[in-house]
Short mmCIF file of C-alpha atoms and ligand atoms in Angstrom, two decimals:
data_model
loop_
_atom_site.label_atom_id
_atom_site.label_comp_id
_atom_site.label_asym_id
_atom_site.label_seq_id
_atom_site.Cartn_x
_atom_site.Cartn_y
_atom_site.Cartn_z
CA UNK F 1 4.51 14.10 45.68
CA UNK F 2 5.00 16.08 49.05
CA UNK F 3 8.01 13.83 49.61
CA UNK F 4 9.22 15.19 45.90
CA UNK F 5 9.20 18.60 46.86
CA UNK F 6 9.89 18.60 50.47
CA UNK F 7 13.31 16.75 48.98
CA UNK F 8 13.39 19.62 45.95
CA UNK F 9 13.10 22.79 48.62
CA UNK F 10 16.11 20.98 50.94
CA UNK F 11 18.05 21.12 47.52
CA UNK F 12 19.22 17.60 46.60
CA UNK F 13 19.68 16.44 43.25
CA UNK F 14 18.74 13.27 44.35
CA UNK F 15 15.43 14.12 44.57
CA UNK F 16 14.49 14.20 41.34
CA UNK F 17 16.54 11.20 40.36
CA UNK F 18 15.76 8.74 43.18
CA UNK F 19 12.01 9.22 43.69
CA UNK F 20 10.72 6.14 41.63
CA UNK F 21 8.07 7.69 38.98
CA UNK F 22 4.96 5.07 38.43
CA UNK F 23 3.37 5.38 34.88
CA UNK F 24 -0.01 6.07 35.81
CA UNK F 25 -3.33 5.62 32.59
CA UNK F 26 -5.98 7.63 32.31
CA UNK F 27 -9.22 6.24 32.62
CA UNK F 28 -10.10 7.73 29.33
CA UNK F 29 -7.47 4.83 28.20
CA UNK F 30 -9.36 1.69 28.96
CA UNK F 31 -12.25 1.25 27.02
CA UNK F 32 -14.66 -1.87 27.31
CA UNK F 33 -15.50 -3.59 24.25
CA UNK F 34 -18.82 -4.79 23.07
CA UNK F 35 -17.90 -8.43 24.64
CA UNK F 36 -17.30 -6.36 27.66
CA UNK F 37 -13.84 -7.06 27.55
CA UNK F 38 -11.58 -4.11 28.99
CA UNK F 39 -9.01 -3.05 26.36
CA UNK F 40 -6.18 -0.16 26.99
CA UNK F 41 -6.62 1.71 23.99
CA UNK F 42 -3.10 4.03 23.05
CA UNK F 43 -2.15 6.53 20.83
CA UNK F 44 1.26 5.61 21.02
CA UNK F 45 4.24 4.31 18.78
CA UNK F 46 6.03 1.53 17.42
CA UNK F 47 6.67 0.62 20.68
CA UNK F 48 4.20 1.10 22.70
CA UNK F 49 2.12 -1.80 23.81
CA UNK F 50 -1.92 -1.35 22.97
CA UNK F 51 -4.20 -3.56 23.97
CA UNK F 52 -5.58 -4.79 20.75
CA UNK F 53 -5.22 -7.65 18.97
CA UNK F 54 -6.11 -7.45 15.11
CA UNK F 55 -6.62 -10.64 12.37
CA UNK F 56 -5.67 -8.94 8.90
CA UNK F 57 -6.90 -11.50 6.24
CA UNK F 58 -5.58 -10.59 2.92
CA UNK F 59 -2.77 -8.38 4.38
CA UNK F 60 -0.38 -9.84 1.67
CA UNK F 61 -2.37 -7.90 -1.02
CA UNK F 62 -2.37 -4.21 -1.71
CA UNK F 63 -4.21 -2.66 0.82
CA UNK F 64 -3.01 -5.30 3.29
CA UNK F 65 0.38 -2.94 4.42
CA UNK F 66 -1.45 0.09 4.59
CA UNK F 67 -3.37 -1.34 7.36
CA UNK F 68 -1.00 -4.26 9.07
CA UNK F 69 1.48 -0.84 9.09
CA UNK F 70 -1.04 1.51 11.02
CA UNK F 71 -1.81 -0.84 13.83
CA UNK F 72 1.27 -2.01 13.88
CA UNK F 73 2.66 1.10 14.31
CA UNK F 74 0.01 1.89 17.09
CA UNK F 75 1.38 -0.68 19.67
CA UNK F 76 -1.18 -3.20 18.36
CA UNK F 77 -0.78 -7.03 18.00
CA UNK F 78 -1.55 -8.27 14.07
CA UNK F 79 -1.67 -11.30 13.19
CA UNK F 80 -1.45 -12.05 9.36
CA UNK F 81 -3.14 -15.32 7.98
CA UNK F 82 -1.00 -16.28 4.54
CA UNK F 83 -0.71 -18.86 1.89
CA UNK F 84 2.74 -17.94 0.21
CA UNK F 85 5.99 -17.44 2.20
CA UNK F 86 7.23 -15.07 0.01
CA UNK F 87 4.13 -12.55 -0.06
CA UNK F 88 4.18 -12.03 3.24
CA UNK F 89 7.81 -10.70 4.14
CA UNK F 90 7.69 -6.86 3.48
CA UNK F 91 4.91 -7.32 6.47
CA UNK F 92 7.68 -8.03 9.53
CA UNK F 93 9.07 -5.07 9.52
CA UNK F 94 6.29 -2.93 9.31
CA UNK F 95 5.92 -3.11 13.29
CA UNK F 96 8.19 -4.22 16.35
CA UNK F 97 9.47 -6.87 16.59
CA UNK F 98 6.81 -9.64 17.88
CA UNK F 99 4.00 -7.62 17.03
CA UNK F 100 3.28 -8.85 13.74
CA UNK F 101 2.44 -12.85 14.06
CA UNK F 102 2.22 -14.71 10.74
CA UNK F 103 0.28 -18.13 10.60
CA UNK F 104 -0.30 -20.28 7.79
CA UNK F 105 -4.19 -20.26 6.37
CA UNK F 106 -6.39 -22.03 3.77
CA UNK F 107 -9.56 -20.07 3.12
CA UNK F 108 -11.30 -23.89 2.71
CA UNK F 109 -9.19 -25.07 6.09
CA UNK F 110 -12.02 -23.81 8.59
CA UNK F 111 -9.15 -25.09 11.51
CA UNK F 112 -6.65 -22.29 10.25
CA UNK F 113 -9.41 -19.88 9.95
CA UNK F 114 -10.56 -20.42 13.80
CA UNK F 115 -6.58 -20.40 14.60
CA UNK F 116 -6.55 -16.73 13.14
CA UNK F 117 -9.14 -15.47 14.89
CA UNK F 118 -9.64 -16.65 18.07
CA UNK F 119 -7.14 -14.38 20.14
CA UNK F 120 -7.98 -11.25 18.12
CA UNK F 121 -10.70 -8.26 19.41
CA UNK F 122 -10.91 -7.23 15.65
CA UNK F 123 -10.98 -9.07 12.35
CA UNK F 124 -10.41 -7.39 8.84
CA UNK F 125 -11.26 -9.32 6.22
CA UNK F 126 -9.70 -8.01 2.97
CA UNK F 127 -9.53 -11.39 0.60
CA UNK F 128 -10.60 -10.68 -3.03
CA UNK F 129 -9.62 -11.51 -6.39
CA UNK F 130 -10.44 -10.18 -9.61
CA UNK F 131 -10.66 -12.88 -11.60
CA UNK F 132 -10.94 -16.84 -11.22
CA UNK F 133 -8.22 -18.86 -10.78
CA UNK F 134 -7.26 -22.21 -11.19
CA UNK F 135 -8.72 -23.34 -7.71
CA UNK F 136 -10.73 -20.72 -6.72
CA UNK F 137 -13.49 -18.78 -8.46
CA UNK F 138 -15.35 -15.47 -7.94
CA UNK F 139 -17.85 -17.12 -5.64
CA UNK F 140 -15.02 -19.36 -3.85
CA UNK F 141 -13.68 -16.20 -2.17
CA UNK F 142 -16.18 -13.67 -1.77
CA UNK F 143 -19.09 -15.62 -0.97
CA UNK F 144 -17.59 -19.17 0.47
CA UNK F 145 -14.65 -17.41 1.98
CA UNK F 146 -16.15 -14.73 3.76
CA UNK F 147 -19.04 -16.41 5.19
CA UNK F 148 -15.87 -18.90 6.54
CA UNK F 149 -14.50 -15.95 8.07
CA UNK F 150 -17.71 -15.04 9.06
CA UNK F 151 -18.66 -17.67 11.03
CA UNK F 152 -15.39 -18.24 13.02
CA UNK F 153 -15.74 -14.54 13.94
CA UNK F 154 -19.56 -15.57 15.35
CA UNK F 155 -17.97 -18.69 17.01
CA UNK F 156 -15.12 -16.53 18.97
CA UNK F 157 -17.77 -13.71 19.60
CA UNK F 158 -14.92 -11.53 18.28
CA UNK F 159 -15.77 -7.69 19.26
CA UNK F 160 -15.55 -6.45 16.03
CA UNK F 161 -15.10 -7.45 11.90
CA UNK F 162 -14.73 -5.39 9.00
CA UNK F 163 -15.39 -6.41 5.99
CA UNK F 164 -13.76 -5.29 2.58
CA UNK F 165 -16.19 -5.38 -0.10
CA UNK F 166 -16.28 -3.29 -3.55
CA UNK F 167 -17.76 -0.06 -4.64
CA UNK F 168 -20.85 -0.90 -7.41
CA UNK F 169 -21.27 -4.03 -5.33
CA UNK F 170 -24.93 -5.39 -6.24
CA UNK F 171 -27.33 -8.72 -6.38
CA UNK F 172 -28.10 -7.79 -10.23
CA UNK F 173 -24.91 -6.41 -11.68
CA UNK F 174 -24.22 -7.51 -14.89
CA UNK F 175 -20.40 -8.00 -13.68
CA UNK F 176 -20.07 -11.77 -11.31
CA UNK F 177 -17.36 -9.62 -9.38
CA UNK F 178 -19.81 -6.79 -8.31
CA UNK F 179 -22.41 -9.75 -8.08
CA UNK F 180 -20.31 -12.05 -6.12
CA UNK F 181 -19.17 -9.19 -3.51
CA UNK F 182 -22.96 -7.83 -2.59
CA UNK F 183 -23.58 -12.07 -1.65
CA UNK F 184 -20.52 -11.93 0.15
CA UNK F 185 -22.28 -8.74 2.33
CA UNK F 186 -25.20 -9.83 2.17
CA UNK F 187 -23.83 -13.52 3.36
CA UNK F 188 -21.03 -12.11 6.83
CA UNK F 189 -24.33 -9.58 7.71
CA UNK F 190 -26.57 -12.41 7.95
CA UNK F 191 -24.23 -14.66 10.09
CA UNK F 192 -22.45 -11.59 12.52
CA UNK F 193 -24.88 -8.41 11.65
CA UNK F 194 -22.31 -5.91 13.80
CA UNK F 195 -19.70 -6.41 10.62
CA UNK F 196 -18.63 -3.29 9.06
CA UNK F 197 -18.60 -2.87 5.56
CA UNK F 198 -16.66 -0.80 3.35
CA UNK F 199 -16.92 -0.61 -0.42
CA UNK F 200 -13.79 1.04 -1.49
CA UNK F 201 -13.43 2.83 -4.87
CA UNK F 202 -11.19 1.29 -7.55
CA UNK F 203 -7.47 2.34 -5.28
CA UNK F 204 -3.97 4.18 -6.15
CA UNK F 205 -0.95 4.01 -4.64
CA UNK F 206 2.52 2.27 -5.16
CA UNK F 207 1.38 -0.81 -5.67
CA UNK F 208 -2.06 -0.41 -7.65
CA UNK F 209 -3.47 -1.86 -10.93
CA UNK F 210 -5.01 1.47 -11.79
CA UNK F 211 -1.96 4.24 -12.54
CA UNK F 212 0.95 1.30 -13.03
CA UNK F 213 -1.71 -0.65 -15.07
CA UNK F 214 -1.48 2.36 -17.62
CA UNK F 215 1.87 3.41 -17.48
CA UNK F 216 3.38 -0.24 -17.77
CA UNK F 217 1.90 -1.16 -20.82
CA UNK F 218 3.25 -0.33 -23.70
CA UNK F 219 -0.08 -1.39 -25.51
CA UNK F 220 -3.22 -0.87 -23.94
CA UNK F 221 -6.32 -3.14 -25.10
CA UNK F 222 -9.88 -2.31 -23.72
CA UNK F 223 -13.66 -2.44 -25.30
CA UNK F 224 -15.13 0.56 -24.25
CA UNK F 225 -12.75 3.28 -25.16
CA UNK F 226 -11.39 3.72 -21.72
CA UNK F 227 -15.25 5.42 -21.15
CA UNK F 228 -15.98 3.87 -17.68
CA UNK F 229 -16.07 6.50 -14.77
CA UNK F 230 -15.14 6.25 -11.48
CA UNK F 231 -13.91 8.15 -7.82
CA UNK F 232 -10.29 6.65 -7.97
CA UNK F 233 -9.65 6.71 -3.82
CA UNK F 234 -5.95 6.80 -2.18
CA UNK F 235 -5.19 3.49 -0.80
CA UNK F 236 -3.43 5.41 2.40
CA UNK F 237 -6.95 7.12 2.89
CA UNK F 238 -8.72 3.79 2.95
CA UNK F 239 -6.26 2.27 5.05
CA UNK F 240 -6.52 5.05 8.03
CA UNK F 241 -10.77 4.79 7.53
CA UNK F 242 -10.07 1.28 8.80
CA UNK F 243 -7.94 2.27 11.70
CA UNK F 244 -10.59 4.62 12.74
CA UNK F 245 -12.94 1.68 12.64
CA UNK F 246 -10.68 -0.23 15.26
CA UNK F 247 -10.78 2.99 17.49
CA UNK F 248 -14.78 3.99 16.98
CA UNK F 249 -17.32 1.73 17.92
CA UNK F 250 -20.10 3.38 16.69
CA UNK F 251 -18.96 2.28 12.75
CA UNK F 252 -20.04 -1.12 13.99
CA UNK F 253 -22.97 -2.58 11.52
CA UNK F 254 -22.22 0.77 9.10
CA UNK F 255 -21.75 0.56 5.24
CA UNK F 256 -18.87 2.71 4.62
CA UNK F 257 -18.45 3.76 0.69
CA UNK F 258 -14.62 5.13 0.27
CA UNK F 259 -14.39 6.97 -2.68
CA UNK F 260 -12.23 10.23 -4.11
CA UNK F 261 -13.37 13.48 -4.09
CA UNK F 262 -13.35 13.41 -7.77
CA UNK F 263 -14.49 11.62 -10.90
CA UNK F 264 -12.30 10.30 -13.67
CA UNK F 265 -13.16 8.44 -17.22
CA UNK F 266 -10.21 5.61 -17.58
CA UNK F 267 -9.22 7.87 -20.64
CA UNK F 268 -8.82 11.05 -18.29
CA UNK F 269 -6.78 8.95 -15.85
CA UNK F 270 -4.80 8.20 -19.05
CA UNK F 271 -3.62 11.33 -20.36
CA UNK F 272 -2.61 12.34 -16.74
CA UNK F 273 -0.34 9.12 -16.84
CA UNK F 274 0.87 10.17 -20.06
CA UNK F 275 1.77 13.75 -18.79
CA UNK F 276 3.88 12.54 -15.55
CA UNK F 277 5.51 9.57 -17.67
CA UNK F 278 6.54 11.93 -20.27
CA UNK F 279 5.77 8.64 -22.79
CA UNK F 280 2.64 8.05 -24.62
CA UNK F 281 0.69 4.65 -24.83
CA UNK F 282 -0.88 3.20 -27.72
CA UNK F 283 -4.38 2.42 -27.17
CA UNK F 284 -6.32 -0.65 -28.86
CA UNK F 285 -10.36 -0.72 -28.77
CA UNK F 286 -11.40 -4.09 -29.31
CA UNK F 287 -14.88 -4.61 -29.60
CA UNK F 288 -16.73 -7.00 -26.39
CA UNK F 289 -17.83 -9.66 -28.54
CA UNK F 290 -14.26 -10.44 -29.10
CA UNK F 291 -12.71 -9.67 -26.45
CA UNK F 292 -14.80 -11.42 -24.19
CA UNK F 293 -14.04 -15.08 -25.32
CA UNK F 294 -10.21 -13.64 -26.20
CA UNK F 295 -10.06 -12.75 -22.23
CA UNK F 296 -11.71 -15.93 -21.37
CA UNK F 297 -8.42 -18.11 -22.74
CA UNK F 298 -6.44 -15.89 -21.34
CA UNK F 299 -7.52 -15.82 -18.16
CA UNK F 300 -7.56 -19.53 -18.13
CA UNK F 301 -4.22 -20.24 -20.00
CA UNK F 302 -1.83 -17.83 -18.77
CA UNK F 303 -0.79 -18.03 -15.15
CA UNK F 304 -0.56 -14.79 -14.52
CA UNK F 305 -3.15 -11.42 -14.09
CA UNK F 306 -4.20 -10.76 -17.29
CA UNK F 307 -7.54 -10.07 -18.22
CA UNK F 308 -10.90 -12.00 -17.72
CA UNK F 309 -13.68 -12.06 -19.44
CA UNK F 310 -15.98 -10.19 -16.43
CA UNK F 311 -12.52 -7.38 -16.22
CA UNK F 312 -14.16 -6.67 -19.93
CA UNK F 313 -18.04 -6.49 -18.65
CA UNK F 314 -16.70 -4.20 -15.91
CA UNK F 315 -15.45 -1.92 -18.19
CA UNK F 316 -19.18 -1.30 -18.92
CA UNK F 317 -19.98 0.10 -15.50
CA UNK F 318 -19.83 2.59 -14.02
CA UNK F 319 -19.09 2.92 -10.59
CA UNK F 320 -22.65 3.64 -8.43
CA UNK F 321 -22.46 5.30 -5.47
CA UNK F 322 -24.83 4.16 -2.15
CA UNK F 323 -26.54 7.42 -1.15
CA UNK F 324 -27.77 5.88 2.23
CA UNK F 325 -23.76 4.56 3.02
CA UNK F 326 -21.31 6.63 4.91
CA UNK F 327 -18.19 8.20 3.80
CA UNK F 328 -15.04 9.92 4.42
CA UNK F 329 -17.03 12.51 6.17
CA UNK F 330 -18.36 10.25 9.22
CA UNK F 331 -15.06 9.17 9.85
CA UNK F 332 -13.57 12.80 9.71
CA UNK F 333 -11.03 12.11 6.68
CA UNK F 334 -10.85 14.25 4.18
CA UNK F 335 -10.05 12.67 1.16
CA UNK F 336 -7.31 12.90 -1.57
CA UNK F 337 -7.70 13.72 -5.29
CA UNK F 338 -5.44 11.61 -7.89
CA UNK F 339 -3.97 14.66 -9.70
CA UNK F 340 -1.84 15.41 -6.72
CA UNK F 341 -0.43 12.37 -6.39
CA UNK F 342 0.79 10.93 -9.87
CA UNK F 343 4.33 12.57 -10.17
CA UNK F 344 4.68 10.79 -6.67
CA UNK F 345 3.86 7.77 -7.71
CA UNK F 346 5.00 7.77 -11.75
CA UNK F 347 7.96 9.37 -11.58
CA UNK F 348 10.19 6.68 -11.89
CA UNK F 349 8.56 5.56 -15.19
CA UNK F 350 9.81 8.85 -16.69
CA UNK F 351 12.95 8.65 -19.21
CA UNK F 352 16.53 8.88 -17.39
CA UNK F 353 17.00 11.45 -20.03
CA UNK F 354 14.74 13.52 -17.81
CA UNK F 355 16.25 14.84 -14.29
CA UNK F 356 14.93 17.25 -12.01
CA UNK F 357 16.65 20.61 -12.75
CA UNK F 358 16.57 24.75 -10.82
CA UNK F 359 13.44 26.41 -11.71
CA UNK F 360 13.47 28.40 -14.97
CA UNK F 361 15.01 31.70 -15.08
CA UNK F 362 12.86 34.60 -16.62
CA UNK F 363 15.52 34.59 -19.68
CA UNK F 364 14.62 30.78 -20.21
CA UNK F 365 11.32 30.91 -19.86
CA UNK F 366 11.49 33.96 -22.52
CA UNK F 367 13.19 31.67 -24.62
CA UNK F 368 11.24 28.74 -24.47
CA UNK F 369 13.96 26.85 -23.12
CA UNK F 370 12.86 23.21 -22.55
CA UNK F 371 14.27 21.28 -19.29
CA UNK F 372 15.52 18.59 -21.48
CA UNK F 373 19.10 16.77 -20.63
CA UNK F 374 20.51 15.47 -23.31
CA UNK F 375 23.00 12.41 -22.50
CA UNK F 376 24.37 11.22 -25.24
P1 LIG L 1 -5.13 -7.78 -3.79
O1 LIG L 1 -5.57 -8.55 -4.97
O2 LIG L 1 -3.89 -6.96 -3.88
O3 LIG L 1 -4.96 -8.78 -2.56
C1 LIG L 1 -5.91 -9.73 -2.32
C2 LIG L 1 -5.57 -10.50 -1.07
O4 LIG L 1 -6.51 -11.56 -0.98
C3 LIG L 1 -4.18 -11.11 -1.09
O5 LIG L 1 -3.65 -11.06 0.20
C4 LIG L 1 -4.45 -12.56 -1.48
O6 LIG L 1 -3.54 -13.48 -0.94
C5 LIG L 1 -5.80 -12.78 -0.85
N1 LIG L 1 -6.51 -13.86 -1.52
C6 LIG L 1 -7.04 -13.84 -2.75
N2 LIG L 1 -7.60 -15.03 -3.03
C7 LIG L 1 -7.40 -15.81 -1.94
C8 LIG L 1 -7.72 -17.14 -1.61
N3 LIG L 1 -8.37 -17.93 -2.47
N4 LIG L 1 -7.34 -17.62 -0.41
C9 LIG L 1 -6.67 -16.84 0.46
N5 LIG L 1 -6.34 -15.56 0.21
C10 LIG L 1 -6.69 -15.06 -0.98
O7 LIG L 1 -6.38 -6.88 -3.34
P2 LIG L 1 -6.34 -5.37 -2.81
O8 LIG L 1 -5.43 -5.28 -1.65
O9 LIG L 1 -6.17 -4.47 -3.96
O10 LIG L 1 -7.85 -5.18 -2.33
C11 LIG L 1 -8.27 -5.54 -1.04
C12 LIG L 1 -9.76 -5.78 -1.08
O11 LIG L 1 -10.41 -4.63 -1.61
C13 LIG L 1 -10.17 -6.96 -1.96
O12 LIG L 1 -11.23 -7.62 -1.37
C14 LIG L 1 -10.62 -6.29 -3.25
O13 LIG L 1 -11.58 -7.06 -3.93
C15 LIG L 1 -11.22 -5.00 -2.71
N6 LIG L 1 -11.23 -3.93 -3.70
C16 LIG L 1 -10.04 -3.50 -4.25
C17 LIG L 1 -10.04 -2.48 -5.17
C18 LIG L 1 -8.75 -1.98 -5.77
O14 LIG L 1 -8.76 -1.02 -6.53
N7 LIG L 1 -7.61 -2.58 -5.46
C19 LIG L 1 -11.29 -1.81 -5.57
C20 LIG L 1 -12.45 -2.33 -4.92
C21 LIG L 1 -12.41 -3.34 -4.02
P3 LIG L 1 -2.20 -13.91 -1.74
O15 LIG L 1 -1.24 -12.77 -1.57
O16 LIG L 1 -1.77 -15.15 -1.04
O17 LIG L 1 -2.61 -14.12 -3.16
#
């Protein structure tokens, strides 16, 4: 440095050219995990190089990008266990190049499992399905799966796993989804008690089965009039309460219930669909005791998501929320309400007929003008 500005005062360009700079960290950077392990931790970009190495199972799902994105994003290494080629390819380019690693997993191939995690400092585990399939039921992959996980998490003495359960998870719900996700808690805390839980709320966003669920259909068939209430939760907002997990060690061996800061019925989430789409849905109650075994077939007949017969008993339920778990509000994120977000996310179901046009002029307004373009 007294080189620097002894070479400055004599006047020479070259000085501040030729004076090699060394990139110096902060102490406040390296942070030693709960193995002990030291691990630069960085706020920095796409890429920068952190010192974390994260397992996203599950990343090929909904949620899955809005977390694989954020560490990517961060500097940090994710790998991404997957089953289909094809699901996984939006994924690459959500980081730099080499920082998202994809391997091959089976949740019943305990070999692949270890392979996923045994470089990684954190583990998400975000598997879940909402109704059985051909070779896996409810149990398979909450319960069976998870502890899997679970246990090659315990065998790597990996620093840290979270694990993604459901809101209204419990032991005596009449639903075997809510039933099968409080084993699957109950199950990882008994085998690695540090795990993190978090119970999100049912999600929105781009890809949900909530507001594209409603606007899609051009018939709608439910059992309980669209009554059942819930804290609808943005799936960005759950995705950056995970990333604060990776950076805050103090959420390890927390219960972390992710919900919206406001309640909807299904039939008030409705007519707000119906407002941004412009289009109104036709709505069929069917009562349980038919629906139930009707679901059942389906579920079991047609390859693709349907209905189930426990998607019907869930309609009965509404969501319960865990005074003693933590929130939002522990990890500092304030979260979103659905109203402002469904033009965002709807607009494209809206009519071509329909365009966004200049704000009204007093005269029009005056006149009840409609913005209606008329195309043919
Ligand atoms: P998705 O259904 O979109 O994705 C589920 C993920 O789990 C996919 O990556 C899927 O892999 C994987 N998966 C499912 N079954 C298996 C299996 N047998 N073996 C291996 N992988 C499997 O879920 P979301 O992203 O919406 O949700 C993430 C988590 O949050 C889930 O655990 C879900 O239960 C929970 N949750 C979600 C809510 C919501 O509103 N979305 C509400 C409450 C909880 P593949 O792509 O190969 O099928």
């Amino acid at each position: 440095m007294a080189l620097q500005r002894q070479l400055a005062r004599s006047g020479t360009q070259f000085a501040k050219t030729s004076i090699p700079r060394v990139q110096s960290r902060n102490l406040q950077d390296i942070a030693i995990t709960r193995t002990g392990k030291p691990i630069i931790r960085i706020s920095g970009g796409r890429s920068s190089l952190g010192g974390h190495t994260a397992t996203v199972f599950g990343a090929t799902g909904f949620l899955g990008r809005y977390i694989v994105n954020r560490l990517a994003r961060a500097g940090c290494t994710v790998v991404v266990p997957f089953r289909e080629e094809m699901a996984k390819r939006h994924l690459k380019v959500s980081g730099d190049l080499g920082r998202v690693v994809f391997l091959e997993m089976d949740l019943r191939n305990t070999a692949s499992i270890d392979e996923s995690v045994r470089h990684s400092d954190i583990v998400y585990n975000l598997i879940g399905r909402d109704y059985p399939t051909k070779n896996f039921d409810l149990e398979d992959v909450h319960v069976e799966g998870a502890t899997r996980i679970a246990d090659a998490v315990a065998k790597y003495d990996v620093d840290r796993f979270v694990h993604v359960s459901s809101h209204s998870a419990s032991l005596d719900s009449p639903s075997e989804f809510y039933r099968t996700k409080a084993r699957g808690e109950e199950a990882v805390r008994n085998i690695f008690p540090e795990t993190t839980i978090v119970r999100p709320a049912p999600m929105f966003g781009f890809e949900d089965r909530l507001l594209h669920r409603i606007a899609k259909a051009s018939n709608m068939f439910t059992s309980n009039n669209m009554q059942e209430r819930f804290n609808p939760v943005h799936a960005i907002d759950v995705g950056s309460a995970l990333e604060k997990m990776l950076q805050d060690d103090s959420t390890a061996g927390e219960t972390y219930e992710l919900y919206g800061p406001k309640q909807y019925s299904m039939a008030e989430i409705k007519e707000l669909v119906e407002r941004e789409i412009l289009k109104t849905r036709r709505h069929i109650n069917i009562p349980p005791q038919i629906m139930s075994p009707v679901a059942q077939l389906m579920n079991k007949f047609v390859w693709y998501s349907v209905m189930s017969k426990d998607s019907v008993a869930r309609e009965f339920i509404d969501q319960t929320i865990d005074p003693s778990a933590k929130t939002f509000k522990d990890l500092g994120i304030e979260p979103t309400d659905l109203a402002n977000f469904t033009y965002h996310y709807l607009q494209a179901y809206r009519s071509s007929s329909y365009y966004d046009l200049p704000p009204m002029t007093e005269r029009e307004k005056r006149e009840e003008k409609k913005y209606l373009h008329v195309l043919d």
